[in-house]
Coordinates of N, CA and C in Angstrom, one line a residue:
Chain A
G1 N -14.3 6.4 5.4 CA -13.6 6.9 4.7 C -12.4 5.9 4.3
A2 N -11.6 7.1 3.2 CA -11.5 5.9 2.3 C -10.0 6.3 3.5
G3 N -9.6 7.2 4.0 CA -8.4 7.7 4.5 C -8.1 7.7 5.2
V4 N -7.4 7.3 6.5 CA -6.7 8.0 8.3 C -7.4 9.4 7.8
S5 N -7.8 9.9 9.0 CA -8.9 11.1 8.4 C -8.2 12.0 10.9
Q6 N -7.7 12.5 10.0 CA -7.1 13.2 11.1 C -7.0 15.1 10.7
T7 N -8.4 15.5 13.6 CA -8.7 16.4 13.7 C -8.1 16.5 14.3
P8 N -7.6 17.7 14.8 CA -7.9 18.3 14.1 C -6.9 18.9 13.4
S9 N -6.9 19.7 12.4 CA -5.3 19.8 11.7 C -4.2 20.9 12.1
N10 N -5.1 21.6 12.8 CA -3.7 22.7 13.1 C -5.0 23.3 14.4
K11 N -4.2 22.5 15.6 CA -4.3 23.4 16.8 C -3.2 24.3 17.1
V12 N -3.7 25.9 18.4 CA -2.4 25.8 18.8 C -3.1 26.8 20.5
T13 N -2.8 25.9 21.6 CA -3.0 26.8 23.0 C -2.2 26.3 23.6
E14 N -2.4 27.0 24.8 CA -1.8 27.7 26.0 C -0.2 27.1 26.9
K15 N 0.3 27.1 27.2 CA 0.9 26.3 27.4 C 0.6 25.4 29.7
G16 N 0.2 24.4 29.5 CA -0.9 24.3 30.3 C -2.1 23.6 29.7
K17 N -2.5 24.0 29.1 CA -3.4 23.8 28.6 C -3.5 22.4 28.5
Y18 N -5.0 21.0 28.3 CA -5.7 21.1 28.2 C -5.4 20.2 26.8
V19 N -5.3 19.2 26.1 CA -5.9 18.9 23.8 C -6.4 17.4 23.7
E20 N -6.7 17.0 23.1 CA -7.6 16.1 22.2 C -7.2 15.6 20.9
L21 N -6.8 15.1 20.8 CA -6.5 14.9 19.5 C -7.6 13.4 18.7
R22 N -8.5 13.7 17.4 CA -8.2 12.7 17.3 C -8.2 11.8 16.1
C23 N -8.2 10.8 16.1 CA -7.5 9.6 14.7 C -8.9 8.6 14.3
D24 N -8.6 8.4 12.8 CA -10.1 8.0 12.2 C -9.6 7.3 11.4
P25 N -9.8 5.7 11.2 CA -9.0 5.1 11.3 C -9.1 4.6 10.1
I26 N -8.5 3.3 8.8 CA -9.6 3.1 7.7 C -10.0 1.7 8.3
S27 N -11.2 1.9 8.1 CA -12.1 1.2 7.9 C -11.6 -0.5 8.3
G28 N -11.0 -1.2 8.9 CA -11.7 -2.5 8.8 C -9.7 -2.3 9.7
H29 N -9.1 -1.3 9.4 CA -7.7 -2.0 10.0 C -7.9 -2.0 11.9
T30 N -7.4 -2.9 12.4 CA -6.9 -3.2 13.5 C -6.2 -2.5 13.6
A31 N -5.1 -2.8 13.4 CA -3.6 -1.9 13.9 C -3.9 -0.5 13.8
L32 N -3.2 -0.2 14.2 CA -3.6 1.9 15.0 C -2.0 2.3 15.4
Y33 N -2.0 3.0 15.5 CA -0.8 3.5 15.7 C -0.4 5.3 16.2
W34 N -0.2 6.1 16.8 CA 0.3 7.1 17.3 C 2.0 7.1 16.7
Y35 N 2.2 8.8 15.8 CA 3.9 8.8 15.4 C 3.9 10.8 16.4
R36 N 4.9 11.0 16.3 CA 5.0 12.6 16.1 C 6.1 13.0 15.8
Q37 N 5.7 13.8 15.1 CA 7.5 14.3 14.0 C 7.7 16.3 14.7
S38 N 8.6 15.6 14.7 CA 9.0 17.7 14.5 C 9.5 17.7 13.2
L39 N 10.1 19.2 12.9 CA 10.5 18.9 11.9 C 11.9 18.7 11.7
G40 N 12.3 18.0 10.6 CA 13.6 17.7 10.5 C 13.6 16.7 10.4
Q41 N 12.8 16.1 11.5 CA 12.7 14.3 11.5 C 12.3 13.6 11.3
G42 N 12.8 12.4 11.1 CA 11.4 11.1 11.4 C 10.3 11.1 12.3
P43 N 9.2 10.5 11.7 CA 8.4 10.0 12.9 C 9.1 9.4 14.7
E44 N 8.3 9.5 14.8 CA 9.0 9.0 16.6 C 7.5 8.4 16.9
F45 N 7.8 7.0 17.9 CA 7.0 6.3 17.4 C 6.5 6.7 19.2
L46 N 4.7 6.7 19.6 CA 4.0 6.7 21.4 C 3.9 5.6 21.4
I47 N 2.3 5.1 21.0 CA 1.7 4.0 20.7 C 1.1 3.4 20.2
Y48 N 0.7 2.1 20.0 CA 0.1 1.2 19.1 C -1.3 -0.5 19.4
F49 N -1.8 0.5 19.3 CA -3.2 -0.3 19.7 C -3.8 -1.6 18.4
Q50 N -4.0 -2.6 18.9 CA -4.4 -3.5 18.2 C -5.3 -3.7 19.1
G51 N -6.7 -3.3 18.2 CA -7.6 -3.3 18.5 C -8.4 -2.0 19.7
T52 N -8.5 -2.9 20.2 CA -9.6 -1.5 21.4 C -7.8 -1.1 22.5
G53 N -7.5 -2.2 22.7 CA -6.2 -2.9 23.8 C -4.9 -1.5 22.8
A54 N -3.9 -1.1 24.1 CA -2.6 -0.5 24.0 C -2.1 -1.8 23.7
A55 N -1.3 -2.9 22.5 CA -0.5 -3.3 23.2 C 0.9 -3.1 23.0
D56 N 0.9 -1.6 22.8 CA 2.9 -0.8 23.8 C 2.8 0.8 22.9
D57 N 3.1 1.0 24.9 CA 2.6 1.9 24.4 C 4.4 2.9 25.2
S58 N 5.8 2.2 24.8 CA 6.0 2.5 25.4 C 6.7 3.5 25.1
G59 N 6.5 4.4 24.0 CA 7.0 6.1 23.0 C 6.2 6.5 23.8
L60 N 5.2 6.9 25.1 CA 5.2 8.0 26.0 C 5.4 7.6 25.6
P61 N 5.7 10.0 25.9 CA 7.4 10.3 26.8 C 7.1 10.7 28.0
N62 N 5.6 10.6 29.1 CA 5.8 11.0 30.7 C 4.6 10.5 30.5
D63 N 4.2 10.5 31.9 CA 2.7 10.1 32.0 C 1.6 11.4 31.8
R64 N 1.6 13.0 31.0 CA 0.9 13.2 30.5 C 0.6 13.0 29.5
F65 N 1.0 12.3 29.3 CA 0.2 11.3 27.1 C -0.6 10.4 27.6
F66 N -1.9 10.1 27.1 CA -2.5 9.0 27.2 C -3.2 8.6 26.2
A67 N -3.6 7.6 25.6 CA -4.6 7.3 24.6 C -5.6 6.0 24.3
V68 N -6.1 6.7 24.0 CA -7.9 5.3 24.1 C -8.5 5.6 22.8
R69 N -8.6 3.6 23.0 CA -9.5 3.5 21.8 C -10.4 2.7 21.7
P70 N -12.2 3.1 22.5 CA -12.7 2.0 23.2 C -13.5 1.3 22.7
E71 N -13.9 1.2 21.7 CA -14.7 0.3 20.5 C -13.5 -0.1 18.8
G72 N -12.4 -0.4 19.7 CA -11.8 -0.3 18.4 C -11.8 -0.3 17.0
S73 N -11.7 1.7 17.0 CA -12.2 2.7 15.5 C -11.0 3.4 16.3
V74 N -11.6 4.3 16.4 CA -11.6 5.6 16.4 C -10.1 5.9 17.6
S75 N -8.8 6.6 18.0 CA -8.4 7.1 18.9 C -9.0 8.3 19.5
T76 N -8.3 8.3 20.8 CA -8.5 9.4 21.1 C -6.6 9.6 21.4
L77 N -5.8 11.1 20.8 CA -4.5 10.9 21.9 C -4.5 12.1 22.6
K78 N -4.7 12.5 23.9 CA -4.7 13.0 25.2 C -3.5 13.9 25.9
I79 N -3.6 15.0 25.5 CA -2.3 15.9 26.6 C -2.4 16.3 27.2
Q80 N -2.0 15.9 28.0 CA -2.4 17.6 29.2 C -1.7 18.3 30.7
R81 N -1.9 19.5 30.9 CA -1.1 20.4 31.2 C 1.0 20.6 30.2
T82 N -0.4 20.8 29.4 CA 0.7 21.1 27.6 C 2.2 21.8 27.4
E83 N 2.9 21.5 27.5 CA 4.9 22.0 27.4 C 4.6 22.2 25.8
R84 N 5.8 23.8 25.9 CA 5.8 23.9 24.5 C 6.9 22.9 23.8
G85 N 7.4 22.1 24.7 CA 8.0 21.3 23.7 C 7.5 19.9 24.1
D86 N 6.0 20.3 24.0 CA 5.3 19.1 23.3 C 4.6 19.3 21.4
S87 N 5.4 20.7 21.3 CA 4.9 21.7 20.2 C 5.2 20.6 18.8
A88 N 4.7 20.1 17.7 CA 4.9 18.9 17.2 C 3.6 18.7 16.1
V89 N 4.2 17.3 14.8 CA 3.0 16.5 14.3 C 3.2 16.1 14.9
Y90 N 1.9 16.1 15.4 CA 1.7 14.0 15.8 C 0.1 13.2 13.6
L91 N 1.2 12.6 14.7 CA 0.6 11.5 13.6 C 0.1 10.4 13.3
C92 N -1.5 10.1 12.8 CA -1.7 8.4 13.4 C -2.3 7.9 12.2
A93 N -2.2 6.5 12.3 CA -1.1 5.4 11.4 C -2.7 3.7 11.7
S94 N -3.1 3.5 10.4 CA -3.2 2.6 10.5 C -2.6 1.4 9.4
S95 N -3.0 -0.4 9.5 CA -2.7 -1.3 8.9 C -3.9 -2.2 9.6
R96 N -3.7 -2.9 8.4 CA -4.0 -3.9 8.4 C -3.6 -4.9 9.5
L97 N -3.7 -6.3 10.8 CA -3.4 -6.9 11.3 C -2.3 -8.4 10.1
T98 N -0.8 -7.7 10.4 CA -0.4 -8.8 9.6 C 0.5 -9.4 10.2
G99 N 1.1 -10.2 9.2 CA 3.1 -10.6 10.0 C 3.3 -10.8 10.2
N100 N 3.7 -9.6 9.6 CA 4.9 -8.1 10.1 C 4.4 -6.1 9.8
T101 N 4.7 -5.7 10.2 CA 4.1 -4.5 10.7 C 3.4 -3.8 9.4
G102 N 4.0 -4.1 8.1 CA 3.2 -4.2 6.9 C 3.3 -2.7 7.0
E103 N 2.2 -2.3 5.4 CA 2.2 -0.9 5.4 C 1.6 -0.4 5.9
L104 N 2.0 0.3 6.1 CA 0.9 2.0 7.2 C 0.4 3.3 6.3
F105 N -0.9 3.2 6.5 CA -1.3 4.6 6.3 C -1.7 5.9 7.1
F106 N -1.4 6.6 6.9 CA -0.8 7.8 7.6 C -1.9 8.6 7.1
G107 N -2.6 9.7 8.5 CA -4.0 11.1 8.0 C -2.1 11.6 7.5
E108 N -3.4 12.7 7.8 CA -1.9 14.2 7.3 C -1.6 14.6 8.7
G109 N -1.7 14.3 9.5 CA -1.1 14.5 10.6 C -2.4 15.6 11.5
S110 N -1.8 16.2 13.9 CA -2.2 17.1 13.1 C -1.5 18.0 14.5
R111 N -0.8 19.5 13.8 CA -0.2 20.3 13.7 C -0.2 20.8 14.9
L112 N 0.2 20.6 16.3 CA 0.1 21.7 17.7 C 1.0 22.2 17.4
T113 N 0.8 23.6 18.8 CA 1.7 25.2 18.6 C 1.1 24.6 20.3
V114 N 2.6 25.0 20.7 CA 2.1 24.8 21.9 C 2.8 26.4 22.4
L115 N 2.2 27.8 23.0 CA 2.4 29.1 23.3 C 3.1 29.5 24.9
Chain B
S1 N 26.1 2.2 19.7 CA 23.9 2.8 20.1 C 23.4 1.9 18.7
Q2 N 22.7 1.7 18.9 CA 21.7 2.0 17.8 C 21.9 3.0 17.8
K3 N 21.9 2.9 15.8 CA 21.6 3.9 15.2 C 20.6 4.0 13.1
I4 N 20.2 5.1 13.1 CA 19.6 5.0 11.5 C 20.1 5.4 10.3
E5 N 20.9 5.9 9.0 CA 21.6 7.0 9.2 C 21.1 6.9 7.6
Q6 N 19.8 8.7 7.0 CA 20.4 8.2 5.7 C 20.8 9.7 5.4
N7 N 21.3 9.4 3.8 CA 21.8 10.8 2.9 C 21.6 12.2 3.9
S8 N 22.8 12.6 4.3 CA 22.3 14.3 5.7 C 22.7 15.1 4.5
E9 N 22.8 15.0 3.1 CA 23.2 16.2 2.0 C 21.6 16.1 1.9
A10 N 20.7 17.1 1.1 CA 19.8 17.0 0.6 C 20.8 16.7 -1.1
L11 N 19.8 15.9 -1.9 CA 19.5 15.6 -2.9 C 19.0 16.5 -3.7
N12 N 20.3 17.2 -5.7 CA 19.6 17.6 -6.4 C 20.6 17.0 -7.4
I13 N 19.2 16.8 -8.1 CA 19.4 15.5 -9.1 C 18.7 16.7 -10.6
Q14 N 19.1 16.4 -12.3 CA 18.8 16.5 -12.7 C 17.2 15.1 -13.7
E15 N 16.4 15.8 -14.3 CA 15.4 14.8 -14.3 C 16.1 13.9 -15.2
G16 N 15.2 12.9 -15.3 CA 15.7 11.8 -16.2 C 17.2 11.3 -15.9
K17 N 17.2 11.6 -14.4 CA 18.6 10.2 -14.4 C 18.2 9.9 -13.0
T18 N 19.1 9.5 -12.4 CA 17.9 8.4 -11.3 C 19.0 8.9 -10.2
A19 N 18.4 8.5 -9.5 CA 18.6 9.4 -7.8 C 18.7 7.5 -6.7
T20 N 19.7 7.4 -6.1 CA 20.3 6.8 -5.7 C 20.2 7.3 -3.6
L21 N 19.3 6.5 -3.4 CA 19.2 7.5 -1.4 C 19.9 6.5 -0.7
T22 N 20.0 6.6 0.8 CA 20.4 5.4 0.8 C 20.2 5.2 3.1
C23 N 20.0 4.7 2.6 CA 19.8 3.7 4.6 C 21.0 3.0 5.9
N24 N 21.6 3.3 6.4 CA 22.5 2.4 6.9 C 21.8 2.2 8.3
Y25 N 22.1 1.0 8.8 CA 22.1 1.3 10.0 C 22.9 0.4 11.4
T26 N 23.1 0.7 12.2 CA 23.5 0.1 13.5 C 23.2 -0.9 14.6
N27 N 23.4 -1.7 15.2 CA 22.6 -2.1 16.2 C 21.4 -2.8 15.9
Y28 N 20.7 -3.2 14.8 CA 19.4 -3.4 14.5 C 19.7 -4.8 14.1
S29 N 18.1 -5.9 14.5 CA 18.8 -6.0 12.7 C 16.8 -6.3 13.3
P30 N 16.7 -5.1 11.7 CA 14.9 -5.7 11.1 C 14.6 -6.6 10.1
A31 N 13.3 -6.9 10.8 CA 13.6 -8.0 9.9 C 12.7 -7.9 8.5
Y32 N 12.0 -6.6 8.4 CA 11.9 -5.8 6.9 C 12.2 -4.5 6.6
L33 N 12.1 -3.8 5.9 CA 13.2 -3.0 5.9 C 11.7 -1.9 5.3
Q34 N 11.6 -0.7 5.0 CA 10.5 -0.4 4.4 C 10.2 1.4 4.2
W35 N 10.4 1.1 2.6 CA 10.8 3.2 2.1 C 9.1 4.4 2.3
Y36 N 9.4 4.9 2.0 CA 8.1 6.1 3.0 C 8.9 7.1 1.4
R37 N 7.8 8.1 1.3 CA 7.8 9.3 0.6 C 7.0 10.6 1.5
Q38 N 7.1 12.1 1.4 CA 6.3 12.3 2.5 C 6.9 14.1 1.4
D39 N 5.2 14.3 1.2 CA 5.6 15.8 0.7 C 5.7 16.4 2.1
P40 N 5.5 17.7 1.9 CA 5.2 19.0 3.1 C 4.1 18.9 4.2
G41 N 4.2 19.3 4.5 CA 3.4 19.5 5.4 C 1.3 17.8 5.4
R42 N 1.9 16.9 4.6 CA 1.6 15.9 4.6 C 2.4 14.3 5.2
G43 N 1.3 13.4 5.9 CA 1.4 11.6 6.2 C 2.9 11.6 5.4
P44 N 3.3 10.3 5.2 CA 4.0 10.3 4.7 C 2.7 9.3 4.4
V45 N 4.1 8.6 2.7 CA 3.2 7.4 2.6 C 3.8 6.4 1.7
F46 N 3.3 5.1 2.5 CA 4.0 4.1 1.4 C 4.2 4.4 0.5
L47 N 5.7 3.2 0.4 CA 6.4 2.7 -1.7 C 6.6 1.9 -1.4
L48 N 7.2 1.3 -0.8 CA 8.3 -0.1 -0.9 C 8.6 -1.1 0.3
L49 N 8.4 -2.3 0.8 CA 9.0 -3.1 1.9 C 9.0 -4.1 1.0
I50 N 11.1 -4.4 1.8 CA 11.2 -5.0 1.5 C 11.7 -6.5 3.1
R51 N 12.4 -7.6 2.5 CA 12.2 -8.6 3.5 C 13.4 -8.8 3.8
E52 N 14.1 -9.2 4.8 CA 15.7 -9.3 5.5 C 16.2 -10.7 4.4
N53 N 15.0 -11.9 3.7 CA 15.5 -12.5 2.5 C 15.8 -12.5 1.1
E54 N 15.3 -11.1 1.7 CA 15.1 -10.7 -0.8 C 16.6 -9.2 -0.7
K55 N 17.1 -9.4 -1.8 CA 18.1 -8.9 -2.2 C 17.5 -8.0 -2.7
E56 N 16.0 -7.6 -3.7 CA 16.0 -6.8 -4.6 C 14.4 -6.2 -4.6
K57 N 13.9 -4.6 -4.8 CA 12.7 -5.1 -5.0 C 11.9 -3.8 -6.4
R58 N 11.0 -4.5 -6.6 CA 11.6 -2.8 -7.8 C 9.6 -3.2 -7.7
K59 N 9.4 -1.6 -8.3 CA 8.1 -1.8 -8.3 C 8.7 -0.3 -8.8
E60 N 7.6 0.0 -11.0 CA 7.3 0.4 -12.0 C 9.4 1.4 -12.4
R61 N 9.8 2.6 -11.4 CA 10.6 4.0 -11.6 C 11.3 2.8 -10.4
L62 N 10.5 2.2 -9.4 CA 11.5 2.4 -8.5 C 11.9 1.1 -8.3
K63 N 13.4 1.5 -6.9 CA 14.2 -0.2 -6.5 C 14.8 -0.1 -5.2
V64 N 14.3 -0.9 -4.5 CA 14.8 -1.6 -2.8 C 15.7 -1.9 -3.4
T65 N 17.3 -2.0 -2.7 CA 18.2 -3.7 -2.2 C 18.2 -3.5 -0.4
F66 N 18.7 -4.2 0.1 CA 19.0 -4.8 1.4 C 20.2 -5.4 1.6
D67 N 20.8 -5.2 2.3 CA 21.9 -6.3 2.2 C 22.0 -6.1 3.8
T68 N 21.6 -7.4 4.2 CA 21.8 -7.1 5.7 C 23.4 -7.6 6.2
T69 N 25.0 -7.6 6.0 CA 25.9 -7.8 5.9 C 26.2 -6.6 6.3
L70 N 26.1 -6.3 5.1 CA 26.3 -4.4 4.9 C 25.6 -3.2 5.6
K71 N 24.3 -4.1 6.3 CA 22.9 -3.4 6.9 C 22.2 -1.8 6.5
Q72 N 23.3 -2.3 4.8 CA 22.1 -1.3 4.4 C 20.8 -1.9 3.0
S73 N 20.7 -0.5 3.4 CA 19.6 -0.8 1.9 C 19.6 0.7 1.0
L74 N 19.5 0.3 -0.2 CA 19.8 2.1 -1.5 C 17.8 1.3 -2.3
F75 N 17.7 3.1 -2.4 CA 17.1 3.0 -3.1 C 16.4 4.4 -4.7
H76 N 17.0 3.5 -5.0 CA 17.1 4.6 -6.7 C 15.4 4.8 -7.7
I77 N 15.6 6.0 -7.5 CA 14.1 5.7 -8.5 C 14.7 6.0 -10.1
T78 N 14.7 5.0 -11.2 CA 15.5 5.3 -12.3 C 14.4 6.5 -13.1
A79 N 15.3 7.1 -14.2 CA 14.4 8.5 -14.7 C 13.8 9.7 -13.9
S80 N 14.1 10.5 -12.3 CA 13.3 11.1 -12.6 C 12.6 12.2 -13.1
Q81 N 11.9 11.6 -12.1 CA 10.7 13.1 -12.4 C 11.3 14.4 -11.9
P82 N 10.6 15.8 -12.1 CA 10.9 16.8 -11.3 C 9.3 16.5 -10.3
A83 N 8.2 16.0 -10.3 CA 7.3 15.1 -9.5 C 7.5 14.2 -8.4
D84 N 9.3 14.1 -8.1 CA 9.4 12.9 -7.5 C 9.8 14.3 -6.4
S85 N 10.5 14.6 -6.3 CA 11.1 15.6 -5.1 C 9.6 16.1 -4.4
A86 N 11.0 14.9 -2.5 CA 9.9 15.0 -1.7 C 11.3 14.7 -1.0
T87 N 10.7 14.3 0.5 CA 11.4 13.9 1.2 C 10.7 12.1 1.9
Y88 N 12.0 11.4 1.3 CA 12.2 9.7 1.4 C 13.0 9.5 2.8
L89 N 11.8 9.3 3.1 CA 12.1 7.9 4.5 C 12.3 6.8 4.9
C90 N 13.3 6.1 5.4 CA 13.4 4.5 5.1 C 12.9 4.6 6.5
A91 N 12.5 3.5 7.4 CA 11.8 2.9 8.6 C 13.1 0.5 8.6
L92 N 12.5 1.2 9.6 CA 12.7 -0.7 10.0 C 12.1 -1.5 11.1
D93 N 11.3 -2.3 10.6 CA 10.6 -3.0 11.1 C 11.3 -4.3 11.6
L94 N 11.0 -3.4 12.9 CA 11.9 -4.9 14.0 C 11.4 -6.4 13.8
Y95 N 10.1 -6.3 14.0 CA 9.0 -7.3 14.1 C 9.6 -8.9 15.4
A96 N 9.4 -8.1 16.1 CA 9.3 -9.4 17.2 C 7.9 -9.0 18.1
G97 N 6.8 -11.1 18.0 CA 6.0 -10.9 19.0 C 5.2 -9.4 18.6
N98 N 5.2 -8.8 19.7 CA 4.3 -8.0 19.9 C 4.5 -6.8 19.2
N99 N 6.2 -6.6 19.2 CA 7.2 -5.4 18.6 C 6.4 -4.5 17.6
R100 N 5.6 -3.5 17.2 CA 5.5 -2.8 15.7 C 5.9 -2.1 15.3
K101 N 6.6 -1.3 16.7 CA 6.0 0.0 15.8 C 8.2 0.0 15.7
L102 N 7.6 1.1 14.0 CA 9.3 1.6 13.2 C 10.0 2.1 13.6
I103 N 11.6 1.6 13.2 CA 12.4 2.7 13.4 C 12.8 4.3 13.0
W104 N 12.7 5.0 12.8 CA 13.0 5.8 11.2 C 13.8 6.4 11.5
G105 N 14.4 6.8 9.8 CA 15.3 7.5 9.9 C 14.7 9.8 10.0
L106 N 16.0 9.9 8.9 CA 15.8 11.4 9.8 C 15.4 11.6 8.5
G107 N 15.2 11.2 7.3 CA 14.8 11.2 6.0 C 15.5 12.2 4.8
T108 N 16.3 12.1 3.2 CA 16.7 12.6 2.8 C 15.8 13.3 1.6
S109 N 16.4 14.5 1.5 CA 15.4 15.6 0.4 C 15.9 15.8 -1.3
L110 N 14.6 15.0 -1.4 CA 15.6 15.3 -3.0 C 14.6 16.1 -3.6
A111 N 15.5 16.6 -4.6 CA 15.2 17.6 -5.8 C 15.7 17.4 -7.6
V112 N 14.3 17.4 -7.7 CA 14.6 17.2 -8.8 C 14.2 18.2 -10.7
N113 N 15.3 18.9 -10.9 CA 15.1 20.1 -11.6 C 15.0 18.9 -13.7
P114 N 13.4 20.2 -13.5 CA 13.2 19.7 -14.8 C 14.6 20.2 -15.4

């Protein structure tokens, strides 16, 4: 597609449930990022992929969070045993792999609400 | 401690005036600094990137300055329009090897009144 696509746009779940959020980056973009954003805050880094491998996962808050990108394109962020504090907008971004991070192209986000 | 701060208060200006937004940081040495616009319920949209060795960058009605001595970037929108109303985010690009995570400010809300 022309832009970064994220699904679902909204997800409401109950505490303790498992959630998957999907990101389809811009075709040809090697770098893929997951951020999360709470109301009134800037985006908070979670994980960065170069191709299929996670080059930096230092932002994942704990082992309930996991992300994959098996074919170097679509990525899935997986959250186990969700907690109310996980409620946020999860943003995915992609970019060409250049000397610096460069311009990030963001999707519209997946709003997760944990009841 | 490491901090990145933007105007804490929302900015309200009259159409046609110049909006100036501030981004200050401490205890970081960014190689680049980026500015994004974010509308409610949408993802951030890239506006400008400035390198540490550049003093100023322009794009149409937008101008960014970067002072690594003051550890400050200023973002200007000239001849502002109501359509410029949004939240503006600055982000530090530390870029060191595989470190590609941007460090974001909280954003400044700008309202341009007709």
